[in-house]
């Protein structure tokens, strides 16, 4: 059964998120689809959504704190208001655009692990590392597990090569299977692929050995496309 996750990034409003979640929930219910679906809206769009049990709402990010003086951040007090117990940690945009260090990421991971959150933990290499071969890629990816307790029960991993995110360039099936099989040998956890996954390629990617689902940005933001993505993977 594939895990299908949508990362809204900085897209959608409170209003459009609510209608997106409602529509996806109704779609899952009326078609009896049992895929595990996770939607990560913006923090401003979190709410008390009524959803089917296999649709979970998660936070794209939060600070490693319950509450306090951290301007611009949210903590578990704000997440608890909406019973959010799922969080994305280590996304490449947080690492490379927002400058989160591995140390900060590990601290955040530990904090949310201790609170029992479901953590979707992202790893992935930039283009120059990919170009230096599989060994270097794996070395880079393994460094992203520094300080991370990979035995944590409530952990889902997402391999997202940085060069494939938002670029329209999907990794080849060979790229995906070689990295996934190596990670899986070391860390036997559900492992999603992310990076330019779309309606047309999601089924093929999710059917690959060692791929347990997909984390999707751009192609998931239009609800019709996201429903089609779920439809295309419902029997995997
Ligand atoms: P993309 O983003 O699907 O737009 O490539 C994936 C992600 O960043 O999770």
XYZ file of N, CA and C and ligand atoms in Angstrom:
717
model
N 0.844 -1.190 0.000
C 0.000 0.000 0.000
C 0.887 1.252 0.000
N 0.695 2.067 -1.007
C 1.593 3.227 -1.144
C 1.225 4.348 -0.160
N 2.261 5.024 0.293
C 2.061 6.226 1.113
C 2.210 7.414 0.161
N 1.189 8.256 0.101
C 1.234 9.392 -0.818
C 1.140 10.685 0.001
N 2.179 11.505 -0.101
C 2.213 12.725 0.695
C 2.316 13.953 -0.205
N 1.587 14.992 0.193
C 1.605 16.247 -0.550
C 2.222 17.339 0.311
N 3.244 17.965 -0.228
C 3.901 19.074 0.467
C 3.474 20.371 -0.223
N 2.634 21.142 0.465
C 2.120 22.382 -0.143
C 3.185 23.469 -0.261
N 4.262 23.347 0.523
C 5.281 24.410 0.567
C 4.581 25.754 0.848
N 4.815 26.793 0.037
C 4.221 28.101 0.324
C 3.046 28.355 -0.626
N 2.172 27.358 -0.718
C 1.052 27.433 -1.650
C -0.264 27.157 -0.921
N -1.318 27.663 -1.500
C -2.682 27.533 -0.988
C -2.927 28.464 0.203
N -4.186 28.807 0.351
C -4.620 29.657 1.458
C -5.387 28.772 2.439
N -5.806 29.368 3.547
C -6.643 28.643 4.518
C -7.897 28.103 3.826
N -8.500 28.963 2.991
C -9.749 28.586 2.328
C -9.531 27.463 1.305
N -8.519 27.624 0.471
C -8.321 26.603 -0.576
C -7.789 25.302 0.029
N -7.067 25.407 1.143
C -6.603 24.187 1.821
C -7.798 23.403 2.347
N -8.738 24.124 2.956
C -9.915 23.449 3.516
C -10.678 22.706 2.424
N -10.842 23.336 1.261
C -11.612 22.643 0.228
C -10.792 21.493 -0.377
N -9.484 21.646 -0.442
C -8.608 20.575 -0.930
C -8.731 19.342 -0.017
N -8.619 19.579 1.277
C -8.645 18.467 2.241
C -10.007 17.771 2.202
N -11.060 18.567 2.115
C -12.406 18.000 2.070
C -12.573 17.117 0.835
N -12.119 17.651 -0.293
C -12.291 16.919 -1.547
C -11.484 15.617 -1.550
N -10.274 15.662 -1.047
C -9.441 14.457 -1.022
C -10.037 13.432 -0.057
N -10.515 13.914 1.076
C -11.104 13.010 2.053
C -12.333 12.313 1.464
N -13.187 13.089 0.802
C -14.389 12.499 0.192
C -14.021 11.520 -0.914
N -12.976 11.855 -1.641
C -12.513 10.983 -2.729
C -12.039 9.636 -2.170
N -11.273 9.688 -1.100
C -10.766 8.451 -0.495
C -11.934 7.597 0.004
N -12.885 8.275 0.623
C -14.016 7.554 1.185
C -14.907 6.951 0.100
N -15.267 7.765 -0.885
C -16.232 7.252 -1.857
C -15.621 6.191 -2.765
N -14.312 6.179 -2.882
C -13.684 5.147 -3.719
C -13.060 4.029 -2.881
N -13.281 4.106 -1.583
C -12.765 3.052 -0.712
C -11.269 2.823 -0.862
N -10.535 3.911 -0.942
C -9.091 3.811 -1.170
C -8.372 3.789 0.174
N -7.464 2.830 0.318
C -6.838 2.680 1.637
C -5.393 3.186 1.702
N -4.925 3.823 0.632
C -3.578 4.439 0.682
C -3.461 5.307 1.926
N -2.265 5.348 2.484
C -2.025 6.323 3.553
C -1.694 7.647 2.871
N -2.507 8.659 3.116
C -2.301 9.960 2.477
C -1.980 10.996 3.560
N -0.942 11.782 3.296
C -0.569 12.839 4.247
C -0.512 14.157 3.481
N -1.115 15.196 4.039
C -1.058 16.522 3.418
C -0.369 17.478 4.394
N 0.625 18.187 3.878
C 1.345 19.175 4.686
C 0.993 20.575 4.193
N -0.023 21.214 4.786
C -0.386 22.579 4.376
C 0.568 23.598 5.013
N 0.382 24.859 4.677
C 1.156 25.901 5.360
C 0.666 25.975 6.819
N 1.501 26.511 7.690
C 1.124 26.592 9.104
C -0.134 27.432 9.290
N -0.313 28.447 8.428
C -1.477 29.340 8.580
C -2.777 28.655 8.173
N -2.670 27.511 7.513
C -3.882 26.827 7.045
C -4.244 25.627 7.888
N -3.470 25.367 8.940
C -3.811 24.233 9.813
C -5.151 24.522 10.477
N -5.918 23.462 10.682
C -7.262 23.639 11.225
C -7.760 22.295 11.744
N -8.964 22.311 12.292
C -9.580 21.045 12.713
C -10.340 20.470 11.532
N -9.665 19.726 10.695
C -10.326 19.174 9.514
C -11.028 17.868 9.874
N -12.154 17.656 9.251
C -12.797 16.341 9.379
C -12.332 15.507 8.206
N -11.630 14.432 8.500
C -11.103 13.618 7.397
C -11.331 12.137 7.663
N -11.195 11.340 6.609
C -11.202 9.885 6.803
C -9.927 9.512 7.560
N -9.928 8.320 8.148
C -8.813 7.981 9.045
C -7.481 7.798 8.312
N -7.504 7.507 7.016
C -6.229 7.331 6.297
C -5.723 8.625 5.644
N -6.330 9.743 5.973
C -5.817 11.051 5.534
C -5.350 11.826 6.764
N -4.074 12.107 6.792
C -3.486 12.791 7.949
C -2.981 14.162 7.529
N -3.140 15.122 8.421
C -2.604 16.458 8.167
C -1.343 16.631 9.008
N -0.288 17.119 8.369
C 0.967 17.307 9.081
C 1.478 18.733 8.960
N 2.474 19.056 9.781
C 3.104 20.375 9.716
C 4.369 20.285 8.863
N 4.568 21.298 8.014
C 5.780 21.329 7.183
C 7.018 21.596 8.021
N 6.806 22.263 9.146
C 7.913 22.657 9.986
C 7.366 23.177 11.304
N 8.152 23.053 12.337
C 7.847 23.698 13.616
C 9.150 23.748 14.386
N 9.177 24.586 15.389
C 10.390 24.739 16.187
C 10.394 23.669 17.282
N 11.591 23.361 17.788
C 11.713 22.319 18.815
C 11.369 22.892 20.188
N 10.105 23.269 20.336
C 9.684 23.911 21.584
C 8.165 23.764 21.737
N 7.700 23.807 22.975
C 6.242 23.814 23.180
C 5.703 25.216 22.902
N 6.330 26.187 23.557
C 5.973 27.599 23.356
C 7.121 28.434 23.885
N 7.129 29.709 23.561
C 8.219 30.541 24.061
C 8.437 31.750 23.180
N 9.632 32.322 23.250
C 9.924 33.545 22.496
C 10.796 33.220 21.293
N 10.171 32.823 20.209
C 10.883 32.445 18.986
C 10.111 33.042 17.806
N 10.338 34.317 17.591
C 9.561 35.094 16.626
C 9.460 34.397 15.266
N 8.239 34.266 14.817
C 8.005 33.687 13.493
C 7.881 32.177 13.491
N 8.123 31.545 14.612
C 8.065 30.085 14.672
C 6.762 29.624 15.323
N 6.458 28.337 15.162
C 5.364 27.739 15.927
C 5.921 26.540 16.695
N 5.226 26.161 17.769
C 5.649 25.012 18.570
C 4.487 24.048 18.744
N 4.636 23.144 19.696
C 3.596 22.117 19.837
C 2.285 22.677 20.407
N 2.350 23.801 21.105
C 1.100 24.395 21.606
C 0.190 24.727 20.428
N 0.796 25.277 19.376
C 0.000 25.665 18.200
C -0.437 24.420 17.407
N 0.389 23.380 17.424
C 0.031 22.148 16.705
C -1.034 21.361 17.463
N -0.913 21.379 18.795
C -1.893 20.651 19.631
C -3.308 21.182 19.423
N -3.416 22.475 19.159
C -4.743 23.075 18.976
C -5.526 22.331 17.887
N -4.775 21.801 16.905
C -5.436 21.102 15.791
C -5.096 19.614 15.781
N -4.605 19.119 16.918
C -4.258 17.695 17.057
C -3.280 17.224 15.966
N -2.369 18.094 15.567
C -1.361 17.717 14.567
C -0.280 16.898 15.267
N -0.026 15.712 14.741
C 0.968 14.811 15.339
C 1.910 14.261 14.274
N 2.021 14.984 13.175
C 2.867 14.554 12.055
C 3.679 15.750 11.593
N 4.956 15.540 11.338
C 5.809 16.662 10.941
C 6.851 16.231 9.915
N 7.142 17.177 9.005
C 8.177 16.978 7.984
C 9.466 17.587 8.549
N 10.531 16.825 8.533
C 11.806 17.354 9.049
C 12.915 17.070 8.041
N 13.799 18.052 7.855
C 14.973 17.852 7.009
C 14.741 18.096 5.529
N 13.621 18.731 5.173
C 13.376 18.985 3.751
C 14.518 19.816 3.169
N 14.838 19.556 1.924
C 16.007 20.228 1.313
C 15.855 21.740 1.275
N 14.612 22.229 1.150
C 14.460 23.688 1.149
C 14.776 24.270 2.523
N 14.498 23.534 3.571
C 14.859 24.001 4.914
C 16.376 23.897 5.112
N 16.962 22.851 4.550
C 18.419 22.701 4.696
C 19.155 23.749 3.860
N 18.776 23.854 2.572
C 19.600 24.636 1.648
C 19.124 26.065 1.428
N 17.837 26.318 1.554
C 17.340 27.689 1.355
C 17.245 28.417 2.700
N 16.708 27.730 3.696
C 16.532 28.374 5.004
C 17.717 28.146 5.939
N 18.666 27.347 5.506
C 19.929 27.216 6.221
C 19.900 26.419 7.519
N 18.986 25.461 7.627
C 18.986 24.619 8.838
C 20.171 23.668 8.797
N 20.918 23.639 9.878
C 22.087 22.753 9.935
C 21.655 21.353 10.370
N 22.545 20.383 10.131
C 22.242 19.017 10.565
C 22.032 18.967 12.079
N 22.787 19.802 12.776
C 22.667 19.834 14.238
C 21.270 20.311 14.672
N 20.796 21.380 14.005
C 19.449 21.891 14.331
C 18.371 20.872 13.952
N 18.596 20.242 12.817
C 17.621 19.254 12.337
C 17.548 18.082 13.315
N 18.708 17.631 13.781
C 18.754 16.501 14.714
C 18.072 16.869 16.043
N 18.245 18.119 16.448
C 17.623 18.580 17.695
C 16.088 18.574 17.537
N 15.652 19.079 16.397
C 14.217 19.109 16.109
C 13.656 17.687 16.060
N 14.412 16.809 15.403
C 14.001 15.407 15.258
C 13.814 14.772 16.638
N 14.788 14.977 17.485
C 14.762 14.407 18.822
C 13.565 14.911 19.629
N 13.332 16.205 19.510
C 12.229 16.825 20.237
C 10.895 16.205 19.803
N 10.675 16.117 18.507
C 9.395 15.606 18.007
C 9.295 14.097 18.168
N 10.427 13.421 18.138
C 10.450 11.976 18.425
C 9.984 11.751 19.863
N 10.534 12.513 20.774
C 10.161 12.345 22.185
C 8.697 12.661 22.447
N 8.090 13.416 21.542
C 6.654 13.721 21.676
C 5.808 12.677 20.938
N 6.464 11.714 20.287
C 5.733 10.644 19.607
C 5.169 11.012 18.242
N 5.620 12.119 17.669
C 5.103 12.531 16.358
C 5.485 11.523 15.271
N 4.648 11.407 14.269
C 5.073 10.724 13.045
C 6.004 11.684 12.329
N 7.198 11.228 12.017
C 8.165 12.109 11.368
C 8.426 11.619 9.946
N 8.237 12.522 8.992
C 8.676 12.236 7.624
C 10.015 12.949 7.473
N 11.076 12.162 7.411
C 12.430 12.721 7.444
C 13.067 12.663 6.051
N 13.457 13.841 5.566
C 13.945 13.934 4.185
C 15.474 13.956 4.113
N 15.973 13.280 3.092
C 17.404 13.289 2.787
C 17.546 13.409 1.276
N 18.707 13.835 0.818
C 18.912 13.911 -0.630
C 20.118 14.752 -0.959
N 20.736 14.440 -2.076
C 22.010 15.076 -2.429
C 21.850 16.150 -3.507
N 22.698 17.193 -3.458
C 22.690 18.187 -4.539
C 23.345 17.634 -5.816
N 23.182 18.368 -6.909
C 23.643 17.890 -8.218
C 25.131 17.543 -8.261
N 25.976 18.423 -7.672
C 27.417 18.156 -7.786
C 27.814 16.861 -7.078
N 27.074 16.495 -6.058
C 27.355 15.225 -5.365
C 26.884 14.058 -6.230
N 25.710 14.194 -6.790
C 25.180 13.137 -7.670
C 26.158 12.871 -8.813
N 26.716 13.967 -9.335
C 27.627 13.823 -10.476
C 28.943 13.144 -10.102
N 29.234 13.084 -8.803
C 30.461 12.357 -8.439
C 30.199 10.890 -8.104
N 29.008 10.402 -8.375
C 28.769 8.961 -8.329
C 27.965 8.474 -7.130
N 27.614 7.193 -7.187
C 26.736 6.595 -6.171
C 27.384 6.559 -4.791
N 28.680 6.217 -4.741
C 29.333 6.135 -3.429
C 29.295 7.471 -2.715
N 29.611 8.534 -3.480
C 29.607 9.895 -2.882
C 28.179 10.289 -2.490
N 27.234 9.902 -3.311
C 25.826 10.218 -3.019
C 25.413 9.575 -1.700
N 25.753 8.304 -1.553
C 25.363 7.595 -0.328
C 26.088 8.166 0.886
N 27.351 8.498 0.683
C 28.127 9.102 1.777
C 27.436 10.388 2.258
N 27.026 11.213 1.274
C 26.360 12.482 1.582
C 25.031 12.229 2.307
N 24.266 11.288 1.773
C 22.955 10.981 2.350
C 23.113 10.433 3.772
N 24.087 9.565 3.977
C 24.279 8.988 5.315
C 24.660 10.069 6.332
N 25.382 11.086 5.864
C 25.723 12.191 6.788
C 24.466 12.915 7.271
N 23.411 12.844 6.465
C 22.159 13.487 6.867
C 21.405 12.687 7.931
N 21.978 11.537 8.304
C 21.403 10.769 9.411
C 22.177 10.995 10.707
N 23.141 11.906 10.647
C 23.914 12.186 11.849
C 23.009 12.753 12.953
N 23.033 12.114 14.102
C 22.207 12.579 15.232
C 20.759 12.145 15.144
N 20.425 11.324 14.141
C 19.028 10.918 13.926
C 18.845 9.468 14.392
N 17.908 9.233 15.296
C 17.621 7.870 15.754
C 16.746 7.178 14.709
N 17.382 6.389 13.867
C 16.647 5.762 12.759
C 15.884 4.515 13.208
N 16.013 4.157 14.490
C 15.210 3.032 15.000
C 13.834 3.482 15.454
N 13.602 4.793 15.401
C 12.324 5.331 15.874
C 11.156 4.688 15.112
N 10.179 4.207 15.881
C 9.045 3.475 15.300
C 8.224 4.285 14.310
N 8.006 5.554 14.663
C 7.055 6.355 13.904
C 7.765 7.199 12.832
N 8.652 6.530 12.104
C 9.501 7.232 11.132
C 9.213 6.781 9.703
N 9.059 7.768 8.833
C 8.987 7.516 7.387
C 10.123 8.325 6.773
N 10.873 7.725 5.873
C 11.961 8.454 5.215
C 11.516 8.906 3.828
N 12.096 9.996 3.371
C 11.823 10.433 1.993
C 13.147 10.794 1.332
N 13.494 10.052 0.288
C 14.695 10.370 -0.480
C 14.303 11.338 -1.589
N 14.849 12.545 -1.501
C 14.508 13.578 -2.478
C 15.791 14.226 -2.988
N 16.294 13.759 -4.137
C 17.497 14.401 -4.679
C 17.226 15.881 -4.942
N 18.084 16.751 -4.450
C 17.848 18.199 -4.529
C 17.666 18.646 -5.981
N 18.443 18.053 -6.882
C 18.400 18.442 -8.298
C 17.089 18.036 -8.972
N 16.297 17.214 -8.306
C 15.034 16.759 -8.908
C 13.834 17.493 -8.326
N 14.069 18.300 -7.291
C 12.943 18.960 -6.620
C 12.527 20.230 -7.355
N 11.291 20.242 -7.817
C 10.733 21.426 -8.463
C 11.362 21.759 -9.801
N 12.133 20.830 -10.366
C 12.858 21.111 -11.605
C 12.205 20.467 -12.817
N 11.291 19.530 -12.569
C 10.707 18.781 -13.680
C 11.585 17.603 -14.082
N 12.788 17.536 -13.519
C 13.699 16.424 -13.826
C 13.546 15.358 -12.739
N 12.951 14.236 -13.121
C 12.803 13.149 -12.146
C 14.057 12.287 -12.210
N 14.453 11.709 -11.085
C 15.566 10.763 -11.116
C 15.155 9.560 -11.972
N 16.130 8.903 -12.595
C 15.796 7.720 -13.394
C 15.438 6.577 -12.439
N 14.783 5.570 -12.985
C 14.439 4.418 -12.139
C 15.699 3.793 -11.546
N 16.787 3.789 -12.331
C 18.057 3.212 -11.837
C 18.586 4.043 -10.663
N 18.563 5.375 -10.833
C 19.008 6.255 -9.739
C 18.212 5.945 -8.471
N 16.914 5.859 -8.643
C 16.046 5.679 -7.474
C 16.304 4.320 -6.822
N 16.315 3.266 -7.634
C 16.458 1.934 -7.014
C 17.831 1.749 -6.388
N 18.874 2.302 -6.996
C 20.187 2.073 -6.374
C 20.293 2.799 -5.028
N 19.793 4.016 -4.947
C 19.864 4.726 -3.664
C 18.888 4.094 -2.653
N 17.684 3.798 -3.108
C 16.695 3.230 -2.183
C 17.148 1.889 -1.620
N 17.686 1.020 -2.467
C 18.053 -0.299 -1.940
C 19.185 -0.173 -0.935
N 20.116 0.752 -1.171
C 21.218 0.945 -0.216
C 20.696 1.491 1.114
N 19.816 2.483 1.051
C 19.277 3.056 2.303
C 18.471 2.002 3.056
N 17.659 1.263 2.308
C 16.791 0.247 2.923
C 17.582 -0.827 3.656
N 18.726 -1.194 3.086
C 19.559 -2.207 3.729
C 20.022 -1.721 5.095
N 20.321 -0.449 5.153
C 20.832 0.145 6.381
C 19.725 0.534 7.358
N 18.642 1.057 6.793
C 17.538 1.546 7.640
C 16.220 0.970 7.112
N 15.733 -0.074 7.734
C 14.517 -0.719 7.214
C 13.237 0.017 7.623
N 13.030 1.161 7.039
C 11.839 1.978 7.321
C 11.134 2.264 5.999
N 9.843 2.638 6.043
C 9.177 3.038 4.806
C 9.976 4.179 4.160
N 10.165 4.085 2.854
C 11.012 5.066 2.162
C 10.277 5.605 0.935
N 9.961 6.894 0.974
C 9.275 7.542 -0.146
C 10.309 8.129 -1.089
N 9.911 8.284 -2.358
C 10.749 9.049 -3.286
C 10.065 10.391 -3.504
N 10.872 11.443 -3.634
C 10.321 12.750 -3.976
C 11.238 13.474 -4.937
N 10.650 14.298 -5.799
C 11.430 15.054 -6.779
C 10.780 14.915 -8.142
N 9.931 15.912 -8.467
C 9.244 15.947 -9.759
C 8.411 14.696 -10.046
N 7.801 14.166 -8.994
C 6.829 13.089 -9.200
C 5.566 13.737 -9.746
N 4.945 13.113 -10.750
C 3.732 13.672 -11.342
C 2.724 12.569 -11.659
N 1.552 13.001 -12.131
C 0.488 12.057 -12.462
C 1.023 10.963 -13.374
N 1.820 11.358 -14.369
C 2.253 10.417 -15.390
C 3.303 9.413 -14.917
N 4.044 9.733 -13.868
C 5.118 8.793 -13.482
C 4.960 8.205 -12.081
N 3.946 8.616 -11.355
C 3.867 8.203 -9.941
C 3.699 6.689 -9.776
N 2.897 6.070 -10.638
C 2.649 4.632 -10.478
C 3.933 3.848 -10.746
N 4.622 4.239 -11.814
C 5.861 3.545 -12.172
C 6.901 3.675 -11.047
N 7.026 4.877 -10.503
C 8.010 5.099 -9.432
C 7.632 4.326 -8.171
N 6.365 4.415 -7.804
C 5.944 3.753 -6.557
C 5.995 2.231 -6.666
N 6.025 1.711 -7.898
C 6.086 0.254 -8.072
C 7.519 -0.267 -8.026
N 8.493 0.645 -8.011
C 9.894 0.207 -7.998
C 10.228 -0.486 -6.672
N 11.171 -1.404 -6.745
C 11.658 -2.084 -5.542
C 12.205 -1.073 -4.547
N 11.806 -1.173 -3.318
C 12.371 -0.293 -2.294
C 11.688 1.067 -2.214
N 10.643 1.278 -3.030
C 9.905 2.552 -2.968
C 8.532 2.288 -2.338
N 8.253 2.975 -1.241
C 7.010 2.728 -0.513
C 5.969 3.820 -0.723
N 6.292 4.766 -1.599
C 5.340 5.836 -1.846
C 6.067 7.070 -2.333
N 5.353 8.206 -2.351
C 5.944 9.425 -2.915
C 5.600 10.643 -2.076
N 6.573 11.557 -2.024
C 6.349 12.878 -1.423
C 6.346 13.867 -2.587
N 5.232 14.552 -2.757
C 5.024 15.324 -3.980
C 4.750 16.791 -3.670
N 5.459 17.659 -4.364
C 5.232 19.093 -4.237
C 4.328 19.548 -5.375
N 4.954 20.199 -6.364
C 4.263 20.870 -7.472
C 3.037 20.123 -8.019
N 3.211 18.855 -8.342
C 2.138 18.119 -9.022
C 0.972 17.790 -8.094
N 1.122 18.077 -6.817
C 0.039 17.730 -5.887
C -0.857 18.918 -5.555
N -0.491 20.095 -6.043
C -1.200 21.288 -5.567
C -2.561 21.485 -6.219
N -2.754 20.886 -7.396
C -4.086 20.939 -8.032
C -4.826 19.687 -7.601
N -5.957 19.879 -6.961
C -6.621 18.751 -6.312
C -6.972 17.629 -7.292
N -7.372 17.994 -8.513
C -7.705 16.955 -9.504
C -6.498 16.073 -9.787
N -5.327 16.717 -9.885
C -4.100 15.952 -10.140
C -3.751 15.078 -8.938
N -3.919 15.632 -7.758
C -3.582 14.845 -6.567
C -4.503 13.627 -6.445
N -5.772 13.826 -6.758
C -6.703 12.691 -6.717
C -6.299 11.636 -7.759
N -5.854 12.113 -8.909
C -5.415 11.180 -9.954
C -4.152 10.417 -9.505
N -3.277 11.113 -8.809
C -2.064 10.482 -8.279
C -2.455 9.363 -7.305
N -3.427 9.648 -6.463
C -3.889 8.638 -5.501
C -4.529 7.470 -6.249
N -5.347 7.823 -7.215
C -6.022 6.797 -8.027
C -4.989 5.887 -8.713
N -3.952 6.498 -9.265
C -2.940 5.732 -10.007
C -2.128 4.797 -9.121
N -2.149 5.036 -7.817
C -1.303 4.224 -6.931
C -2.129 3.381 -5.964
N -3.431 3.385 -6.139
C -4.283 2.769 -5.111
C -4.143 1.245 -5.024
N -3.691 0.627 -6.099
C -3.592 -0.841 -6.055
C -2.180 -1.344 -5.812
N -1.277 -0.400 -5.544
C 0.127 -0.848 -5.362
C 0.359 -1.421 -3.968
P 8.401 18.625 -6.338
O 8.791 18.763 -4.792
O 7.396 17.515 -6.433
O 7.843 19.958 -6.718
O 9.655 18.287 -7.073
C 8.964 17.631 -3.989
C 9.290 18.048 -2.580
O 10.027 19.010 -2.392
O 8.805 17.424 -1.622
